[in-house]
PDB file of C-alpha atoms in Angstrom:
ATOM      1  CA  MET A   1     250.269 112.059 -23.218  1.00  0.00           C
ATOM      2  CA  ALA A   2     247.481 112.873 -20.345  1.00  0.00           C
ATOM      3  CA  VAL A   3     248.442 109.408 -19.186  1.00  0.00           C
ATOM      4  CA  HIS A   4     251.676 110.012 -19.459  1.00  0.00           C
ATOM      5  CA  GLU A   5     252.337 112.774 -17.782  1.00  0.00           C
ATOM      6  CA  HIS A   6     249.752 111.560 -14.946  1.00  0.00           C
ATOM      7  CA  SER A   7     252.248 108.694 -14.203  1.00  0.00           C
ATOM      8  CA  HIS A   8     254.874 110.584 -13.585  1.00  0.00           C
ATOM      9  CA  ARG A   9     252.912 113.093 -10.770  1.00  0.00           C
ATOM     10  CA  SER A  10     254.216 113.277  -7.483  1.00  0.00           C
ATOM     11  CA  PRO A  11     251.639 110.786  -5.563  1.00  0.00           C
ATOM     12  CA  ALA A  12     249.526 113.329  -3.580  1.00  0.00           C
ATOM     13  CA  PRO A  13     251.325 113.467   0.231  1.00  0.00           C
ATOM     14  CA  HIS A  14     248.947 111.255   2.823  1.00  0.00           C
ATOM     15  CA  GLN A  15     245.819 112.620   4.327  1.00  0.00           C
ATOM     16  CA  PRO A  16     244.870 111.694   7.593  1.00  0.00           C
ATOM     17  CA  SER A  17     241.622 110.254   7.860  1.00  0.00           C
ATOM     18  CA  ALA A  18     238.905 112.182  10.516  1.00  0.00           C
ATOM     19  CA  ALA A  19     239.548 109.052  12.546  1.00  0.00           C
ATOM     20  CA  GLY A  20     243.454 108.829  12.528  1.00  0.00           C
ATOM     21  CA  PRO A  21     246.329 109.423  15.308  1.00  0.00           C
ATOM     22  CA  ALA A  22     246.019 113.307  14.791  1.00  0.00           C
ATOM     23  CA  ALA A  23     242.434 113.594  15.202  1.00  0.00           C
ATOM     24  CA  ARG A  24     242.094 111.298  18.160  1.00  0.00           C
ATOM     25  CA  ALA A  25     245.164 113.059  19.733  1.00  0.00           C
ATOM     26  CA  GLY A  26     243.133 116.634  18.575  1.00  0.00           C
ATOM     27  CA  THR A  27     240.780 115.349  21.260  1.00  0.00           C
ATOM     28  CA  ARG A  28     243.102 114.127  24.144  1.00  0.00           C
ATOM     29  CA  PRO A  29     243.513 117.714  25.245  1.00  0.00           C
ATOM     30  CA  GLY A  30     239.418 118.366  25.834  1.00  0.00           C
ATOM     31  CA  ARG A  31     239.531 115.616  27.825  1.00  0.00           C
ATOM     32  CA  THR A  32     242.249 115.774  30.007  1.00  0.00           C
ATOM     33  CA  HIS A  33     240.626 119.357  30.385  1.00  0.00           C
ATOM     34  CA  ALA A  34     237.555 118.197  31.344  1.00  0.00           C
ATOM     35  CA  LEU A  35     238.582 115.733  34.116  1.00  0.00           C
ATOM     36  CA  ALA A  36     240.847 118.459  35.402  1.00  0.00           C
ATOM     37  CA  LEU A  37     237.470 120.512  35.726  1.00  0.00           C
ATOM     38  CA  LEU A  38     235.714 117.947  37.693  1.00  0.00           C
ATOM     39  CA  ARG A  39     238.866 117.659  39.911  1.00  0.00           C
ATOM     40  CA  LEU A  40     239.172 121.202  40.745  1.00  0.00           C
ATOM     41  CA  VAL A  41     235.135 121.626  41.109  1.00  0.00           C
ATOM     42  CA  THR A  42     235.124 118.475  43.324  1.00  0.00           C
ATOM     43  CA  GLY A  43     238.035 120.028  45.672  1.00  0.00           C
ATOM     44  CA  PHE A  44     235.981 122.801  45.953  1.00  0.00           C
ATOM     45  CA  VAL A  45     233.105 121.208  47.371  1.00  0.00           C
ATOM     46  CA  PHE A  46     235.155 119.544  50.037  1.00  0.00           C
ATOM     47  CA  LEU A  47     236.840 122.828  50.947  1.00  0.00           C
ATOM     48  CA  TRP A  48     233.629 124.698  50.845  1.00  0.00           C
ATOM     49  CA  ALA A  49     232.472 122.485  52.878  1.00  0.00           C
ATOM     50  CA  PHE A  50     235.271 122.715  55.680  1.00  0.00           C
ATOM     51  CA  LEU A  51     235.100 126.628  55.482  1.00  0.00           C
ATOM     52  CA  ASP A  52     231.127 126.331  56.170  1.00  0.00           C
ATOM     53  CA  LYS A  53     231.621 124.519  59.433  1.00  0.00           C
ATOM     54  CA  THR A  54     234.568 125.908  60.693  1.00  0.00           C
ATOM     55  CA  PHE A  55     233.479 129.466  60.438  1.00  0.00           C
ATOM     56  CA  GLY A  56     229.701 128.887  60.286  1.00  0.00           C
ATOM     57  CA  LEU A  57     229.372 131.249  57.275  1.00  0.00           C
ATOM     58  CA  GLY A  58     225.238 130.664  57.387  1.00  0.00           C
ATOM     59  CA  TYR A  59     225.021 128.256  54.540  1.00  0.00           C
ATOM     60  CA  ALA A  60     225.016 124.686  56.161  1.00  0.00           C
ATOM     61  CA  THR A  61     226.457 125.978  59.650  1.00  0.00           C
ATOM     62  CA  PRO A  62     224.355 128.530  60.642  1.00  0.00           C
ATOM     63  CA  SER A  63     226.230 131.868  61.401  1.00  0.00           C
ATOM     64  CA  GLY A  64     228.133 132.001  65.192  1.00  0.00           C
ATOM     65  CA  ARG A  65     227.822 127.872  65.456  1.00  0.00           C
ATOM     66  CA  GLY A  66     230.909 127.046  63.641  1.00  0.00           C
ATOM     67  CA  TRP A  67     233.672 124.625  64.877  1.00  0.00           C
ATOM     68  CA  ILE A  68     235.698 128.149  65.856  1.00  0.00           C
ATOM     69  CA  ASP A  69     232.917 128.716  67.901  1.00  0.00           C
ATOM     70  CA  GLY A  70     232.824 125.749  70.212  1.00  0.00           C
ATOM     71  CA  GLY A  71     230.148 123.861  67.494  1.00  0.00           C
ATOM     72  CA  SER A  72     230.803 120.177  66.270  1.00  0.00           C
ATOM     73  CA  PRO A  73     230.367 119.642  62.863  1.00  0.00           C
ATOM     74  CA  THR A  74     229.517 116.282  63.510  1.00  0.00           C
ATOM     75  CA  LYS A  75     227.185 116.458  66.293  1.00  0.00           C
ATOM     76  CA  GLY A  76     223.578 117.159  64.187  1.00  0.00           C
ATOM     77  CA  PHE A  77     224.485 114.927  61.280  1.00  0.00           C
ATOM     78  CA  LEU A  78     225.706 111.534  63.321  1.00  0.00           C
ATOM     79  CA  GLY A  79     222.903 112.305  66.642  1.00  0.00           C
ATOM     80  CA  SER A  80     220.020 112.615  63.646  1.00  0.00           C
ATOM     81  CA  VAL A  81     220.488 109.086  62.445  1.00  0.00           C
ATOM     82  CA  ALA A  82     217.480 107.188  62.634  1.00  0.00           C
ATOM     83  CA  ALA A  83     217.537 103.733  61.558  1.00  0.00           C
ATOM     84  CA  GLY A  84     220.580 101.447  60.470  1.00  0.00           C
ATOM     85  CA  PRO A  85     222.827  98.946  61.540  1.00  0.00           C
ATOM     86  CA  MET A  86     225.491 101.573  62.604  1.00  0.00           C
ATOM     87  CA  ARG A  87     222.975 103.719  64.311  1.00  0.00           C
ATOM     88  CA  SER A  88     224.076 103.423  67.933  1.00  0.00           C
ATOM     89  CA  THR A  89     227.505 103.635  66.967  1.00  0.00           C
ATOM     90  CA  PHE A  90     227.377 107.112  65.072  1.00  0.00           C
ATOM     91  CA  HIS A  91     225.436 108.375  67.979  1.00  0.00           C
ATOM     92  CA  SER A  92     228.058 107.527  70.201  1.00  0.00           C
ATOM     93  CA  TRP A  93     230.226 108.882  67.716  1.00  0.00           C
ATOM     94  CA  ALA A  94     228.061 112.192  67.696  1.00  0.00           C
ATOM     95  CA  GLY A  95     230.447 115.638  68.728  1.00  0.00           C
ATOM     96  CA  ALA A  96     233.334 113.481  69.800  1.00  0.00           C
ATOM     97  CA  ALA A  97     236.250 115.743  69.831  1.00  0.00           C
ATOM     98  CA  TRP A  98     238.562 112.807  67.476  1.00  0.00           C
ATOM     99  CA  VAL A  99     235.732 112.182  65.431  1.00  0.00           C
ATOM    100  CA  ASP A 100     235.316 116.072  64.521  1.00  0.00           C
ATOM    101  CA  VAL A 101     238.989 116.416  64.224  1.00  0.00           C
ATOM    102  CA  LEU A 102     239.132 113.560  62.086  1.00  0.00           C
ATOM    103  CA  PHE A 103     236.657 114.398  59.858  1.00  0.00           C
ATOM    104  CA  MET A 104     237.386 117.832  59.542  1.00  0.00           C
ATOM    105  CA  LEU A 105     240.999 116.907  58.570  1.00  0.00           C
ATOM    106  CA  GLY A 106     239.360 114.468  55.994  1.00  0.00           C
ATOM    107  CA  MET A 107     237.328 117.605  54.185  1.00  0.00           C
ATOM    108  CA  LEU A 108     240.608 119.738  54.298  1.00  0.00           C
ATOM    109  CA  GLY A 109     242.923 117.295  53.248  1.00  0.00           C
ATOM    110  CA  ILE A 110     240.924 115.607  50.204  1.00  0.00           C
ATOM    111  CA  GLY A 111     239.836 119.244  49.092  1.00  0.00           C
ATOM    112  CA  LEU A 112     243.407 120.515  49.104  1.00  0.00           C
ATOM    113  CA  ALA A 113     244.506 117.505  47.607  1.00  0.00           C
ATOM    114  CA  LEU A 114     242.353 117.772  44.530  1.00  0.00           C
ATOM    115  CA  VAL A 115     242.446 121.476  43.748  1.00  0.00           C
ATOM    116  CA  ALA A 116     246.657 120.759  43.563  1.00  0.00           C
ATOM    117  CA  GLY A 117     246.231 117.773  41.693  1.00  0.00           C
ATOM    118  CA  VAL A 118     248.498 115.452  44.239  1.00  0.00           C
ATOM    119  CA  ALA A 119     248.041 112.283  45.858  1.00  0.00           C
ATOM    120  CA  LEU A 120     244.909 111.585  44.381  1.00  0.00           C
ATOM    121  CA  ARG A 121     245.311 107.656  44.798  1.00  0.00           C
ATOM    122  CA  LEU A 122     245.688 107.970  48.453  1.00  0.00           C
ATOM    123  CA  THR A 123     242.508 110.786  48.587  1.00  0.00           C
ATOM    124  CA  ALA A 124     240.268 108.180  46.458  1.00  0.00           C
ATOM    125  CA  VAL A 125     240.714 105.742  49.187  1.00  0.00           C
ATOM    126  CA  ALA A 126     240.030 107.830  52.303  1.00  0.00           C
ATOM    127  CA  GLY A 127     237.440 110.020  50.360  1.00  0.00           C
ATOM    128  CA  THR A 128     235.537 106.605  49.286  1.00  0.00           C
ATOM    129  CA  VAL A 129     236.031 105.638  53.209  1.00  0.00           C
ATOM    130  CA  MET A 130     234.262 108.941  54.512  1.00  0.00           C
ATOM    131  CA  MET A 131     231.598 108.531  51.630  1.00  0.00           C
ATOM    132  CA  VAL A 132     230.736 105.311  52.840  1.00  0.00           C
ATOM    133  CA  LEU A 133     230.343 106.212  56.612  1.00  0.00           C
ATOM    134  CA  MET A 134     228.172 109.293  55.281  1.00  0.00           C
ATOM    135  CA  TRP A 135     226.156 106.896  53.032  1.00  0.00           C
ATOM    136  CA  ALA A 136     225.885 104.625  55.688  1.00  0.00           C
ATOM    137  CA  ALA A 137     224.329 107.133  58.236  1.00  0.00           C
ATOM    138  CA  GLU A 138     221.696 107.986  56.098  1.00  0.00           C
ATOM    139  CA  TRP A 139     220.885 104.047  55.122  1.00  0.00           C
ATOM    140  CA  PRO A 140     218.210 103.194  54.808  1.00  0.00           C
ATOM    141  CA  PRO A 141     216.701 106.234  53.146  1.00  0.00           C
ATOM    142  CA  ALA A 142     213.804 108.076  54.791  1.00  0.00           C
ATOM    143  CA  ARG A 143     212.047 111.141  54.329  1.00  0.00           C
ATOM    144  CA  THR A 144     212.720 112.844  57.493  1.00  0.00           C
ATOM    145  CA  LEU A 145     215.573 112.475  59.782  1.00  0.00           C
ATOM    146  CA  ALA A 146     215.127 111.861  63.752  1.00  0.00           C
ATOM    147  CA  ASP A 147     214.997 115.352  64.551  1.00  0.00           C
ATOM    148  CA  GLY A 148     212.436 115.880  61.868  1.00  0.00           C
ATOM    149  CA  THR A 149     214.746 117.359  58.701  1.00  0.00           C
ATOM    150  CA  PRO A 150     214.739 116.148  55.554  1.00  0.00           C
ATOM    151  CA  SER A 151     216.778 113.452  54.755  1.00  0.00           C
ATOM    152  CA  MET A 152     219.234 113.941  51.484  1.00  0.00           C
ATOM    153  CA  SER A 153     219.307 110.553  50.162  1.00  0.00           C
ATOM    154  CA  THR A 154     216.186 108.495  49.023  1.00  0.00           C
ATOM    155  CA  ASN A 155     217.844 106.238  46.576  1.00  0.00           C
ATOM    156  CA  PRO A 156     219.326 103.121  48.577  1.00  0.00           C
ATOM    157  CA  PHE A 157     222.099 102.691  46.387  1.00  0.00           C
ATOM    158  CA  ALA A 158     223.406 105.467  43.854  1.00  0.00           C
ATOM    159  CA  ASP A 159     223.002 108.405  46.314  1.00  0.00           C
ATOM    160  CA  TYR A 160     225.418 111.736  46.008  1.00  0.00           C
ATOM    161  CA  HIS A 161     227.855 109.800  48.278  1.00  0.00           C
ATOM    162  CA  VAL A 162     228.212 106.927  46.373  1.00  0.00           C
ATOM    163  CA  VAL A 163     228.750 109.114  43.323  1.00  0.00           C
ATOM    164  CA  TYR A 164     231.480 111.504  44.735  1.00  0.00           C
ATOM    165  CA  ALA A 165     233.430 108.066  45.951  1.00  0.00           C
ATOM    166  CA  LEU A 166     233.194 107.242  41.956  1.00  0.00           C
ATOM    167  CA  VAL A 167     234.295 110.926  41.149  1.00  0.00           C
ATOM    168  CA  LEU A 168     237.566 110.122  43.372  1.00  0.00           C
ATOM    169  CA  VAL A 169     238.124 106.668  41.781  1.00  0.00           C
ATOM    170  CA  VAL A 170     237.946 108.252  38.495  1.00  0.00           C
ATOM    171  CA  LEU A 171     240.257 110.900  38.949  1.00  0.00           C
ATOM    172  CA  ALA A 172     242.956 108.943  40.444  1.00  0.00           C
ATOM    173  CA  ALA A 173     242.802 106.459  37.723  1.00  0.00           C
ATOM    174  CA  CYS A 174     243.301 109.021  35.096  1.00  0.00           C
ATOM    175  CA  SER A 175     245.888 110.810  36.613  1.00  0.00           C
ATOM    176  CA  ALA A 176     243.678 113.875  36.839  1.00  0.00           C
ATOM    177  CA  GLY A 177     246.154 116.440  38.414  1.00  0.00           C
ATOM    178  CA  ASP A 178     248.913 116.199  35.594  1.00  0.00           C
ATOM    179  CA  THR A 179     246.626 118.726  33.866  1.00  0.00           C
ATOM    180  CA  LEU A 180     245.835 121.901  35.341  1.00  0.00           C
ATOM    181  CA  GLY A 181     247.260 120.459  38.952  1.00  0.00           C
ATOM    182  CA  LEU A 182     250.747 119.453  40.210  1.00  0.00           C
ATOM    183  CA  GLY A 183     250.720 116.043  39.818  1.00  0.00           C
ATOM    184  CA  ARG A 184     253.730 115.449  37.258  1.00  0.00           C
ATOM    185  CA  LEU A 185     255.685 117.361  39.544  1.00  0.00           C
ATOM    186  CA  TRP A 186     254.194 115.314  42.792  1.00  0.00           C
ATOM    187  CA  SER A 187     254.882 111.867  40.803  1.00  0.00           C
ATOM    188  CA  GLY A 188     258.582 112.775  40.237  1.00  0.00           C
ATOM    189  CA  LEU A 189     259.319 113.518  43.755  1.00  0.00           C
ATOM    190  CA  PRO A 190     261.499 110.605  45.689  1.00  0.00           C
ATOM    191  CA  PHE A 191     259.271 109.186  48.147  1.00  0.00           C
ATOM    192  CA  VAL A 192     256.320 109.313  45.768  1.00  0.00           C
ATOM    193  CA  ARG A 193     258.534 107.605  43.178  1.00  0.00           C
ATOM    194  CA  ARG A 194     259.067 104.845  46.423  1.00  0.00           C
ATOM    195  CA  GLY A 195     255.528 104.790  47.165  1.00  0.00           C
ATOM    196  CA  PRO A 196     253.253 104.498  44.090  1.00  0.00           C
ATOM    197  CA  TRP A 197     250.251 104.699  46.270  1.00  0.00           C
ATOM    198  CA  LEU A 198     251.052 107.947  47.665  1.00  0.00           C
ATOM    199  CA  ARG A 199     250.442 109.227  43.657  1.00  0.00           C
TER     200      ARG A 199
END
């Protein structure tokens, strides 16, 4: 009798395993939010550098020596390049108005794009070019620069410029602007749909 009753029971509903689709889908929001947080923090790094160099907030740029006070955001860094194959080029660029404008627009544009979550592909390209040039300005690594200040670069390959460039590439490849950002809205704009490199 017990066997007969058991044979007529409705089968138990299927329970997904811990590794099933539901479990995998449940971890996705965590990953996307982690990438969004990385995007926002990285964007703030660029925006803070722009603000500090523009207004001389007293951190990397002393008070009264900001861009709006007539200071140059590139003269000190590029003028202190002590070695490397592009030393003379960087010295000739140091303090040039066009270099200052391009550098500051780059910092502002990259920071705003990251915070908003838009144009991440273009941002990754522009940011990587900027980081490669800054990496080259500190290569080969030295303990001190020409003016005697300590060098931030002590690793000839994986210094912080390389890390930032890789972060930008990863954020663009993972569409990190779609979460906590305007990425989806931006991608739906007609001119962006016509030019996928703008996404």
